[in-house]
Amino acid sequence: MSIPEFIHNFSWILILLVTVMGLTTNQIQQVIISLYTDRALYIVMVGSNLLLMVHTVAMSPVLVILKFLLGLATLGVIELLFARKQRAGSIKINQIQLLSVLAALTMLVGLVIDLTVG
């Protein structure tokens, strides 16, 4: 595993952990801290993703573009869930399921890219 891959995977893990912590708390201050921590981690994750894309897009452009779009969709859903949490104070279970499915699909496509490209 290369350094950009490690940074990318580690930042995804941190994003998911911080998101879970932020969405499960009832203290608005903790929600805001989690939101801003996620946003800082987005920059690291997207930057490392761009580095990885440069090396893999020639070998499987469709999968790389699909993973990039799924990752952006996942980040969008995280932002929407945090906005709903701040406004309404609660989140519906189907919204959590959507986030889980998007994150799992993104990880699955990333794994397929890693196994095909090497």
mmCIF file of N, CA and C in Angstrom:
data_model
loop_
_atom_site.group_PDB
_atom_site.id
_atom_site.type_symbol
_atom_site.label_atom_id
_atom_site.label_comp_id
_atom_site.label_asym_id
_atom_site.label_seq_id
_atom_site.Cartn_x
_atom_site.Cartn_y
_atom_site.Cartn_z
ATOM 1 N N MET A 1 0.855 -1.173 0.000
ATOM 2 C CA MET A 1 0.000 0.000 0.000
ATOM 3 C C MET A 1 0.902 1.238 0.000
ATOM 4 N N SER A 2 0.640 2.118 -0.948
ATOM 5 C CA SER A 2 1.438 3.338 -1.055
ATOM 6 C C SER A 2 0.990 4.354 0.001
ATOM 7 N N ILE A 3 1.799 5.386 0.154
ATOM 8 C CA ILE A 3 1.477 6.423 1.139
ATOM 9 C C ILE A 3 0.171 7.142 0.797
ATOM 10 N N PRO A 4 -0.065 7.548 -0.469
ATOM 11 C CA PRO A 4 -1.361 8.180 -0.774
ATOM 12 C C PRO A 4 -2.552 7.254 -0.510
ATOM 13 N N GLU A 5 -2.390 5.956 -0.786
ATOM 14 C CA GLU A 5 -3.466 5.002 -0.491
ATOM 15 C C GLU A 5 -3.732 4.923 1.009
ATOM 16 N N PHE A 6 -2.657 4.870 1.792
ATOM 17 C CA PHE A 6 -2.804 4.812 3.246
ATOM 18 C C PHE A 6 -3.504 6.070 3.766
ATOM 19 N N ILE A 7 -3.050 7.235 3.304
ATOM 20 C CA ILE A 7 -3.664 8.494 3.734
ATOM 21 C C ILE A 7 -5.133 8.532 3.340
ATOM 22 N N HIS A 8 -5.427 8.092 2.122
ATOM 23 C CA HIS A 8 -6.807 8.097 1.635
ATOM 24 C C HIS A 8 -7.695 7.172 2.471
ATOM 25 N N ASN A 9 -7.250 5.946 2.671
ATOM 26 C CA ASN A 9 -8.042 4.987 3.446
ATOM 27 C C ASN A 9 -8.188 5.417 4.903
ATOM 28 N N PHE A 10 -7.107 5.918 5.492
ATOM 29 C CA PHE A 10 -7.148 6.352 6.881
ATOM 30 C C PHE A 10 -8.083 7.556 7.044
ATOM 31 N N SER A 11 -8.051 8.477 6.092
ATOM 32 C CA SER A 11 -8.943 9.637 6.204
ATOM 33 C C SER A 11 -10.405 9.223 6.038
ATOM 34 N N TRP A 12 -10.696 8.227 5.184
ATOM 35 C CA TRP A 12 -12.070 7.717 5.066
ATOM 36 C C TRP A 12 -12.537 7.105 6.383
ATOM 37 N N ILE A 13 -11.664 6.327 7.009
ATOM 38 C CA ILE A 13 -12.016 5.713 8.292
ATOM 39 C C ILE A 13 -12.296 6.792 9.325
ATOM 40 N N LEU A 14 -11.435 7.807 9.374
ATOM 41 C CA LEU A 14 -11.650 8.901 10.325
ATOM 42 C C LEU A 14 -12.937 9.663 10.022
ATOM 43 N N ILE A 15 -13.214 9.908 8.742
ATOM 44 C CA ILE A 15 -14.449 10.605 8.370
ATOM 45 C C ILE A 15 -15.662 9.822 8.860
ATOM 46 N N LEU A 16 -15.672 8.521 8.628
ATOM 47 C CA LEU A 16 -16.815 7.714 9.047
ATOM 48 C C LEU A 16 -16.948 7.677 10.571
ATOM 49 N N LEU A 17 -15.826 7.576 11.287
ATOM 50 C CA LEU A 17 -15.885 7.569 12.754
ATOM 51 C C LEU A 17 -16.371 8.906 13.306
ATOM 52 N N VAL A 18 -15.833 10.003 12.782
ATOM 53 C CA VAL A 18 -16.238 11.332 13.257
ATOM 54 C C VAL A 18 -17.705 11.583 12.915
ATOM 55 N N THR A 19 -18.142 11.117 11.751
ATOM 56 C CA THR A 19 -19.543 11.282 11.351
ATOM 57 C C THR A 19 -20.465 10.527 12.294
ATOM 58 N N VAL A 20 -20.117 9.301 12.619
ATOM 59 C CA VAL A 20 -20.941 8.517 13.543
ATOM 60 C C VAL A 20 -20.995 9.195 14.906
ATOM 61 N N MET A 21 -19.856 9.669 15.375
ATOM 62 C CA MET A 21 -19.844 10.351 16.673
ATOM 63 C C MET A 21 -20.694 11.614 16.634
ATOM 64 N N GLY A 22 -20.601 12.367 15.551
ATOM 65 C CA GLY A 22 -21.360 13.610 15.453
ATOM 66 C C GLY A 22 -22.850 13.401 15.307
ATOM 67 N N LEU A 23 -23.235 12.352 14.586
ATOM 68 C CA LEU A 23 -24.655 12.121 14.339
ATOM 69 C C LEU A 23 -25.349 11.402 15.497
ATOM 70 N N THR A 24 -24.586 10.798 16.392
ATOM 71 C CA THR A 24 -25.202 10.074 17.499
ATOM 72 C C THR A 24 -25.278 10.884 18.786
ATOM 73 N N THR A 25 -24.644 12.042 18.810
ATOM 74 C CA THR A 25 -24.684 12.865 20.025
ATOM 75 C C THR A 25 -25.891 13.791 19.994
ATOM 76 N N ASN A 26 -26.298 14.236 21.164
ATOM 77 C CA ASN A 26 -27.406 15.181 21.264
ATOM 78 C C ASN A 26 -26.932 16.591 21.586
ATOM 79 N N GLN A 27 -25.632 16.766 21.778
ATOM 80 C CA GLN A 27 -25.089 18.081 22.087
ATOM 81 C C GLN A 27 -24.719 18.788 20.789
ATOM 82 N N ILE A 28 -25.341 19.938 20.541
ATOM 83 C CA ILE A 28 -25.148 20.652 19.287
ATOM 84 C C ILE A 28 -23.700 21.079 19.095
ATOM 85 N N GLN A 29 -23.011 21.373 20.191
ATOM 86 C CA GLN A 29 -21.603 21.767 20.094
ATOM 87 C C GLN A 29 -20.753 20.620 19.550
ATOM 88 N N GLN A 30 -21.017 19.402 20.006
ATOM 89 C CA GLN A 30 -20.290 18.239 19.509
ATOM 90 C C GLN A 30 -20.604 17.972 18.037
ATOM 91 N N VAL A 31 -21.850 18.225 17.633
ATOM 92 C CA VAL A 31 -22.235 18.060 16.227
ATOM 93 C C VAL A 31 -21.438 19.024 15.363
ATOM 94 N N ILE A 32 -21.310 20.262 15.798
ATOM 95 C CA ILE A 32 -20.574 21.271 15.029
ATOM 96 C C ILE A 32 -19.088 20.930 14.958
ATOM 97 N N ILE A 33 -18.521 20.477 16.056
ATOM 98 C CA ILE A 33 -17.113 20.081 16.062
ATOM 99 C C ILE A 33 -16.892 18.919 15.096
ATOM 100 N N SER A 34 -17.788 17.952 15.110
ATOM 101 C CA SER A 34 -17.671 16.811 14.201
ATOM 102 C C SER A 34 -17.804 17.251 12.748
ATOM 103 N N LEU A 35 -18.704 18.173 12.491
ATOM 104 C CA LEU A 35 -18.905 18.667 11.130
ATOM 105 C C LEU A 35 -17.640 19.337 10.602
ATOM 106 N N TYR A 36 -17.043 20.199 11.394
ATOM 107 C CA TYR A 36 -15.840 20.893 10.936
ATOM 108 C C TYR A 36 -14.636 19.962 10.859
ATOM 109 N N THR A 37 -14.562 18.991 11.727
ATOM 110 C CA THR A 37 -13.498 17.988 11.633
ATOM 111 C C THR A 37 -13.657 17.186 10.347
ATOM 112 N N ASP A 38 -14.891 16.797 10.024
ATOM 113 C CA ASP A 38 -15.151 16.093 8.770
ATOM 114 C C ASP A 38 -14.715 16.932 7.580
ATOM 115 N N ARG A 39 -15.026 18.203 7.601
ATOM 116 C CA ARG A 39 -14.682 19.077 6.477
ATOM 117 C C ARG A 39 -13.176 19.190 6.297
ATOM 118 N N ALA A 40 -12.429 19.227 7.385
ATOM 119 C CA ALA A 40 -10.967 19.253 7.277
ATOM 120 C C ALA A 40 -10.459 17.932 6.698
ATOM 121 N N LEU A 41 -11.077 16.839 7.124
ATOM 122 C CA LEU A 41 -10.676 15.532 6.598
ATOM 123 C C LEU A 41 -11.070 15.360 5.127
ATOM 124 N N TYR A 42 -12.144 16.030 4.690
ATOM 125 C CA TYR A 42 -12.524 15.980 3.271
ATOM 126 C C TYR A 42 -11.377 16.469 2.398
ATOM 127 N N ILE A 43 -10.732 17.536 2.827
ATOM 128 C CA ILE A 43 -9.646 18.118 2.029
ATOM 129 C C ILE A 43 -8.514 17.108 1.869
ATOM 130 N N VAL A 44 -8.150 16.454 2.958
ATOM 131 C CA VAL A 44 -7.092 15.441 2.911
ATOM 132 C C VAL A 44 -7.514 14.279 2.024
ATOM 133 N N MET A 45 -8.753 13.822 2.189
ATOM 134 C CA MET A 45 -9.240 12.675 1.439
ATOM 135 C C MET A 45 -9.343 12.984 -0.056
ATOM 136 N N VAL A 46 -9.893 14.139 -0.401
ATOM 137 C CA VAL A 46 -10.030 14.488 -1.822
ATOM 138 C C VAL A 46 -8.653 14.700 -2.449
ATOM 139 N N GLY A 47 -7.738 15.317 -1.719
ATOM 140 C CA GLY A 47 -6.386 15.498 -2.244
ATOM 141 C C GLY A 47 -5.689 14.177 -2.522
ATOM 142 N N SER A 48 -5.774 13.264 -1.587
ATOM 143 C CA SER A 48 -5.149 11.954 -1.805
ATOM 144 C C SER A 48 -5.871 11.186 -2.910
ATOM 145 N N ASN A 49 -7.182 11.390 -3.034
ATOM 146 C CA ASN A 49 -7.936 10.734 -4.102
ATOM 147 C C ASN A 49 -7.481 11.249 -5.463
ATOM 148 N N LEU A 50 -7.229 12.541 -5.572
ATOM 149 C CA LEU A 50 -6.752 13.092 -6.839
ATOM 150 C C LEU A 50 -5.386 12.522 -7.208
ATOM 151 N N LEU A 51 -4.511 12.352 -6.209
ATOM 152 C CA LEU A 51 -3.215 11.721 -6.472
ATOM 153 C C LEU A 51 -3.391 10.284 -6.969
ATOM 154 N N LEU A 52 -4.298 9.556 -6.351
ATOM 155 C CA LEU A 52 -4.538 8.173 -6.760
ATOM 156 C C LEU A 52 -5.180 8.103 -8.144
ATOM 157 N N MET A 53 -6.059 9.053 -8.440
ATOM 158 C CA MET A 53 -6.730 9.058 -9.734
ATOM 159 C C MET A 53 -5.741 9.250 -10.878
ATOM 160 N N VAL A 54 -4.729 10.082 -10.672
ATOM 161 C CA VAL A 54 -3.744 10.350 -11.713
ATOM 162 C C VAL A 54 -3.058 9.056 -12.143
ATOM 163 N N HIS A 55 -2.807 8.183 -11.190
ATOM 164 C CA HIS A 55 -2.082 6.947 -11.490
ATOM 165 C C HIS A 55 -2.976 5.826 -12.005
ATOM 166 N N THR A 56 -4.269 5.882 -11.744
ATOM 167 C CA THR A 56 -5.134 4.753 -12.105
ATOM 168 C C THR A 56 -6.144 5.054 -13.200
ATOM 169 N N VAL A 57 -6.342 6.311 -13.546
ATOM 170 C CA VAL A 57 -7.403 6.652 -14.494
ATOM 171 C C VAL A 57 -7.116 6.077 -15.886
ATOM 172 N N ALA A 58 -5.872 5.934 -16.266
ATOM 173 C CA ALA A 58 -5.550 5.388 -17.592
ATOM 174 C C ALA A 58 -5.884 3.899 -17.685
ATOM 175 N N MET A 59 -5.844 3.195 -16.555
ATOM 176 C CA MET A 59 -6.071 1.750 -16.575
ATOM 177 C C MET A 59 -7.535 1.366 -16.453
ATOM 178 N N SER A 60 -8.313 2.125 -15.699
ATOM 179 C CA SER A 60 -9.749 1.837 -15.585
ATOM 180 C C SER A 60 -10.513 3.137 -15.338
ATOM 181 N N PRO A 61 -10.689 3.925 -16.388
ATOM 182 C CA PRO A 61 -11.297 5.251 -16.202
ATOM 183 C C PRO A 61 -12.734 5.211 -15.707
ATOM 184 N N VAL A 62 -13.502 4.227 -16.135
ATOM 185 C CA VAL A 62 -14.908 4.162 -15.718
ATOM 186 C C VAL A 62 -15.012 3.906 -14.214
ATOM 187 N N LEU A 63 -14.232 2.963 -13.712
ATOM 188 C CA LEU A 63 -14.273 2.664 -12.281
ATOM 189 C C LEU A 63 -13.773 3.837 -11.447
ATOM 190 N N VAL A 64 -12.740 4.518 -11.916
ATOM 191 C CA VAL A 64 -12.189 5.645 -11.170
ATOM 192 C C VAL A 64 -13.205 6.783 -11.108
ATOM 193 N N ILE A 65 -13.840 7.068 -12.223
ATOM 194 C CA ILE A 65 -14.856 8.129 -12.240
ATOM 195 C C ILE A 65 -16.047 7.733 -11.383
ATOM 196 N N LEU A 66 -16.464 6.466 -11.449
ATOM 197 C CA LEU A 66 -17.565 5.979 -10.625
ATOM 198 C C LEU A 66 -17.237 6.124 -9.140
ATOM 199 N N LYS A 67 -16.019 5.753 -8.758
ATOM 200 C CA LYS A 67 -15.619 5.862 -7.351
ATOM 201 C C LYS A 67 -15.588 7.324 -6.915
ATOM 202 N N PHE A 68 -15.085 8.195 -7.767
ATOM 203 C CA PHE A 68 -15.034 9.612 -7.436
ATOM 204 C C PHE A 68 -16.443 10.163 -7.225
ATOM 205 N N LEU A 69 -17.371 9.807 -8.114
ATOM 206 C CA LEU A 69 -18.750 10.284 -7.991
ATOM 207 C C LEU A 69 -19.442 9.706 -6.757
ATOM 208 N N LEU A 70 -19.203 8.421 -6.473
ATOM 209 C CA LEU A 70 -19.769 7.819 -5.262
ATOM 210 C C LEU A 70 -19.206 8.475 -4.005
ATOM 211 N N GLY A 71 -17.915 8.792 -4.026
ATOM 212 C CA GLY A 71 -17.308 9.472 -2.884
ATOM 213 C C GLY A 71 -17.910 10.854 -2.670
ATOM 214 N N LEU A 72 -18.104 11.589 -3.751
ATOM 215 C CA LEU A 72 -18.737 12.907 -3.624
ATOM 216 C C LEU A 72 -20.173 12.784 -3.124
ATOM 217 N N ALA A 73 -20.888 11.774 -3.604
ATOM 218 C CA ALA A 73 -22.261 11.560 -3.134
ATOM 219 C C ALA A 73 -22.272 11.224 -1.648
ATOM 220 N N THR A 74 -21.320 10.415 -1.209
ATOM 221 C CA THR A 74 -21.222 10.071 0.210
ATOM 222 C C THR A 74 -20.962 11.314 1.052
ATOM 223 N N LEU A 75 -20.037 12.149 0.593
ATOM 224 C CA LEU A 75 -19.749 13.383 1.327
ATOM 225 C C LEU A 75 -20.965 14.309 1.328
ATOM 226 N N GLY A 76 -21.704 14.344 0.229
ATOM 227 C CA GLY A 76 -22.919 15.153 0.166
ATOM 228 C C GLY A 76 -23.972 14.685 1.152
ATOM 229 N N VAL A 77 -24.152 13.377 1.261
ATOM 230 C CA VAL A 77 -25.121 12.827 2.206
ATOM 231 C C VAL A 77 -24.679 13.121 3.641
ATOM 232 N N ILE A 78 -23.380 13.044 3.908
ATOM 233 C CA ILE A 78 -22.886 13.379 5.246
ATOM 234 C C ILE A 78 -23.229 14.832 5.573
ATOM 235 N N GLU A 79 -22.994 15.725 4.627
ATOM 236 C CA GLU A 79 -23.317 17.144 4.847
ATOM 237 C C GLU A 79 -24.818 17.336 5.082
ATOM 238 N N LEU A 80 -25.632 16.645 4.287
ATOM 239 C CA LEU A 80 -27.090 16.757 4.458
ATOM 240 C C LEU A 80 -27.533 16.235 5.823
ATOM 241 N N LEU A 81 -26.947 15.139 6.264
ATOM 242 C CA LEU A 81 -27.314 14.577 7.570
ATOM 243 C C LEU A 81 -26.907 15.513 8.705
ATOM 244 N N PHE A 82 -25.738 16.125 8.584
ATOM 245 C CA PHE A 82 -25.333 17.078 9.618
ATOM 246 C C PHE A 82 -26.254 18.293 9.624
ATOM 247 N N ALA A 83 -26.655 18.761 8.441
ATOM 248 C CA ALA A 83 -27.576 19.911 8.385
ATOM 249 C C ALA A 83 -28.914 19.553 9.024
ATOM 250 N N ARG A 84 -29.403 18.352 8.729
ATOM 251 C CA ARG A 84 -30.671 17.916 9.326
ATOM 252 C C ARG A 84 -30.539 17.763 10.834
ATOM 253 N N LYS A 85 -29.403 17.242 11.281
ATOM 254 C CA LYS A 85 -29.168 17.065 12.718
ATOM 255 C C LYS A 85 -29.149 18.415 13.428
ATOM 256 N N GLN A 86 -28.522 19.413 12.813
ATOM 257 C CA GLN A 86 -28.473 20.739 13.422
ATOM 258 C C GLN A 86 -29.846 21.398 13.431
ATOM 259 N N ARG A 87 -30.614 21.192 12.375
ATOM 260 C CA ARG A 87 -31.911 21.858 12.263
ATOM 261 C C ARG A 87 -32.984 21.141 13.063
ATOM 262 N N ALA A 88 -33.114 19.839 12.858
ATOM 263 C CA ALA A 88 -34.225 19.097 13.460
ATOM 264 C C ALA A 88 -33.823 18.338 14.719
ATOM 265 N N GLY A 89 -32.559 18.050 14.880
ATOM 266 C CA GLY A 89 -32.112 17.327 16.057
ATOM 267 C C GLY A 89 -32.221 15.820 15.945
ATOM 268 N N SER A 90 -32.826 15.328 14.867
ATOM 269 C CA SER A 90 -32.940 13.877 14.702
ATOM 270 C C SER A 90 -32.744 13.512 13.231
ATOM 271 N N ILE A 91 -32.413 12.264 13.033
ATOM 272 C CA ILE A 91 -32.171 11.751 11.689
ATOM 273 C C ILE A 91 -32.979 10.473 11.527
ATOM 274 N N LYS A 92 -33.557 10.309 10.351
ATOM 275 C CA LYS A 92 -34.341 9.102 10.083
ATOM 276 C C LYS A 92 -33.424 7.933 9.760
ATOM 277 N N ILE A 93 -33.891 6.749 10.047
ATOM 278 C CA ILE A 93 -33.086 5.542 9.846
ATOM 279 C C ILE A 93 -32.786 5.301 8.371
ATOM 280 N N ASN A 94 -33.712 5.655 7.479
ATOM 281 C CA ASN A 94 -33.450 5.428 6.056
ATOM 282 C C ASN A 94 -32.343 6.343 5.535
ATOM 283 N N GLN A 95 -32.138 7.492 6.181
ATOM 284 C CA GLN A 95 -31.039 8.364 5.801
ATOM 285 C C GLN A 95 -29.698 7.763 6.217
ATOM 286 N N ILE A 96 -29.679 7.147 7.373
ATOM 287 C CA ILE A 96 -28.469 6.440 7.822
ATOM 288 C C ILE A 96 -28.184 5.260 6.904
ATOM 289 N N GLN A 97 -29.232 4.572 6.481
ATOM 290 C CA GLN A 97 -29.061 3.446 5.569
ATOM 291 C C GLN A 97 -28.501 3.907 4.229
ATOM 292 N N LEU A 98 -28.981 5.050 3.737
ATOM 293 C CA LEU A 98 -28.462 5.598 2.487
ATOM 294 C C LEU A 98 -26.976 5.902 2.611
ATOM 295 N N LEU A 99 -26.582 6.516 3.718
ATOM 296 C CA LEU A 99 -25.168 6.804 3.945
ATOM 297 C C LEU A 99 -24.351 5.513 3.999
ATOM 298 N N SER A 100 -24.879 4.506 4.673
ATOM 299 C CA SER A 100 -24.167 3.230 4.785
ATOM 300 C C SER A 100 -23.993 2.568 3.424
ATOM 301 N N VAL A 101 -25.037 2.583 2.609
ATOM 302 C CA VAL A 101 -24.965 1.964 1.284
ATOM 303 C C VAL A 101 -23.975 2.714 0.402
ATOM 304 N N LEU A 102 -24.029 4.043 0.408
ATOM 305 C CA LEU A 102 -23.100 4.822 -0.413
ATOM 306 C C LEU A 102 -21.650 4.599 0.016
ATOM 307 N N ALA A 103 -21.399 4.596 1.317
ATOM 308 C CA ALA A 103 -20.041 4.367 1.812
ATOM 309 C C ALA A 103 -19.566 2.963 1.440
ATOM 310 N N ALA A 104 -20.440 1.974 1.566
ATOM 311 C CA ALA A 104 -20.065 0.603 1.218
ATOM 312 C C ALA A 104 -19.793 0.463 -0.280
ATOM 313 N N LEU A 105 -20.613 1.083 -1.111
ATOM 314 C CA LEU A 105 -20.388 1.030 -2.560
ATOM 315 C C LEU A 105 -19.083 1.714 -2.940
ATOM 316 N N THR A 106 -18.804 2.840 -2.315
ATOM 317 C CA THR A 106 -17.553 3.557 -2.588
ATOM 318 C C THR A 106 -16.360 2.689 -2.223
ATOM 319 N N MET A 107 -16.432 2.050 -1.057
ATOM 320 C CA MET A 107 -15.337 1.178 -0.627
ATOM 321 C C MET A 107 -15.199 -0.037 -1.538
ATOM 322 N N LEU A 108 -16.325 -0.590 -1.963
ATOM 323 C CA LEU A 108 -16.289 -1.753 -2.853
ATOM 324 C C LEU A 108 -15.663 -1.409 -4.188
ATOM 325 N N VAL A 109 -16.037 -0.291 -4.776
ATOM 326 C CA VAL A 109 -15.459 0.116 -6.045
ATOM 327 C C VAL A 109 -13.969 0.400 -5.865
ATOM 328 N N GLY A 110 -13.585 1.027 -4.749
ATOM 329 C CA GLY A 110 -12.167 1.258 -4.465
ATOM 330 C C GLY A 110 -11.403 -0.040 -4.345
ATOM 331 N N LEU A 111 -11.995 -1.036 -3.728
ATOM 332 C CA LEU A 111 -11.342 -2.347 -3.610
ATOM 333 C C LEU A 111 -11.181 -2.999 -4.976
ATOM 334 N N VAL A 112 -12.208 -2.908 -5.810
ATOM 335 C CA VAL A 112 -12.116 -3.474 -7.157
ATOM 336 C C VAL A 112 -11.019 -2.778 -7.950
ATOM 337 N N ILE A 113 -10.937 -1.456 -7.829
ATOM 338 C CA ILE A 113 -9.870 -0.715 -8.520
ATOM 339 C C ILE A 113 -8.508 -1.169 -8.021
ATOM 340 N N ASP A 114 -8.382 -1.308 -6.717
ATOM 341 C CA ASP A 114 -7.097 -1.722 -6.144
ATOM 342 C C ASP A 114 -6.705 -3.117 -6.601
ATOM 343 N N LEU A 115 -7.688 -4.009 -6.688
ATOM 344 C CA LEU A 115 -7.383 -5.380 -7.114
ATOM 345 C C LEU A 115 -7.094 -5.470 -8.615
ATOM 346 N N THR A 116 -7.744 -4.643 -9.422
ATOM 347 C CA THR A 116 -7.515 -4.698 -10.865
ATOM 348 C C THR A 116 -6.257 -3.965 -11.266
ATOM 349 N N VAL A 117 -6.039 -2.799 -10.692
ATOM 350 C CA VAL A 117 -4.895 -1.992 -11.089
ATOM 351 C C VAL A 117 -3.637 -2.453 -10.357
ATOM 352 N N GLY A 118 -3.824 -2.810 -9.103
ATOM 353 C CA GLY A 118 -2.699 -3.310 -8.329
ATOM 354 C C GLY A 118 -2.002 -2.214 -7.699
#
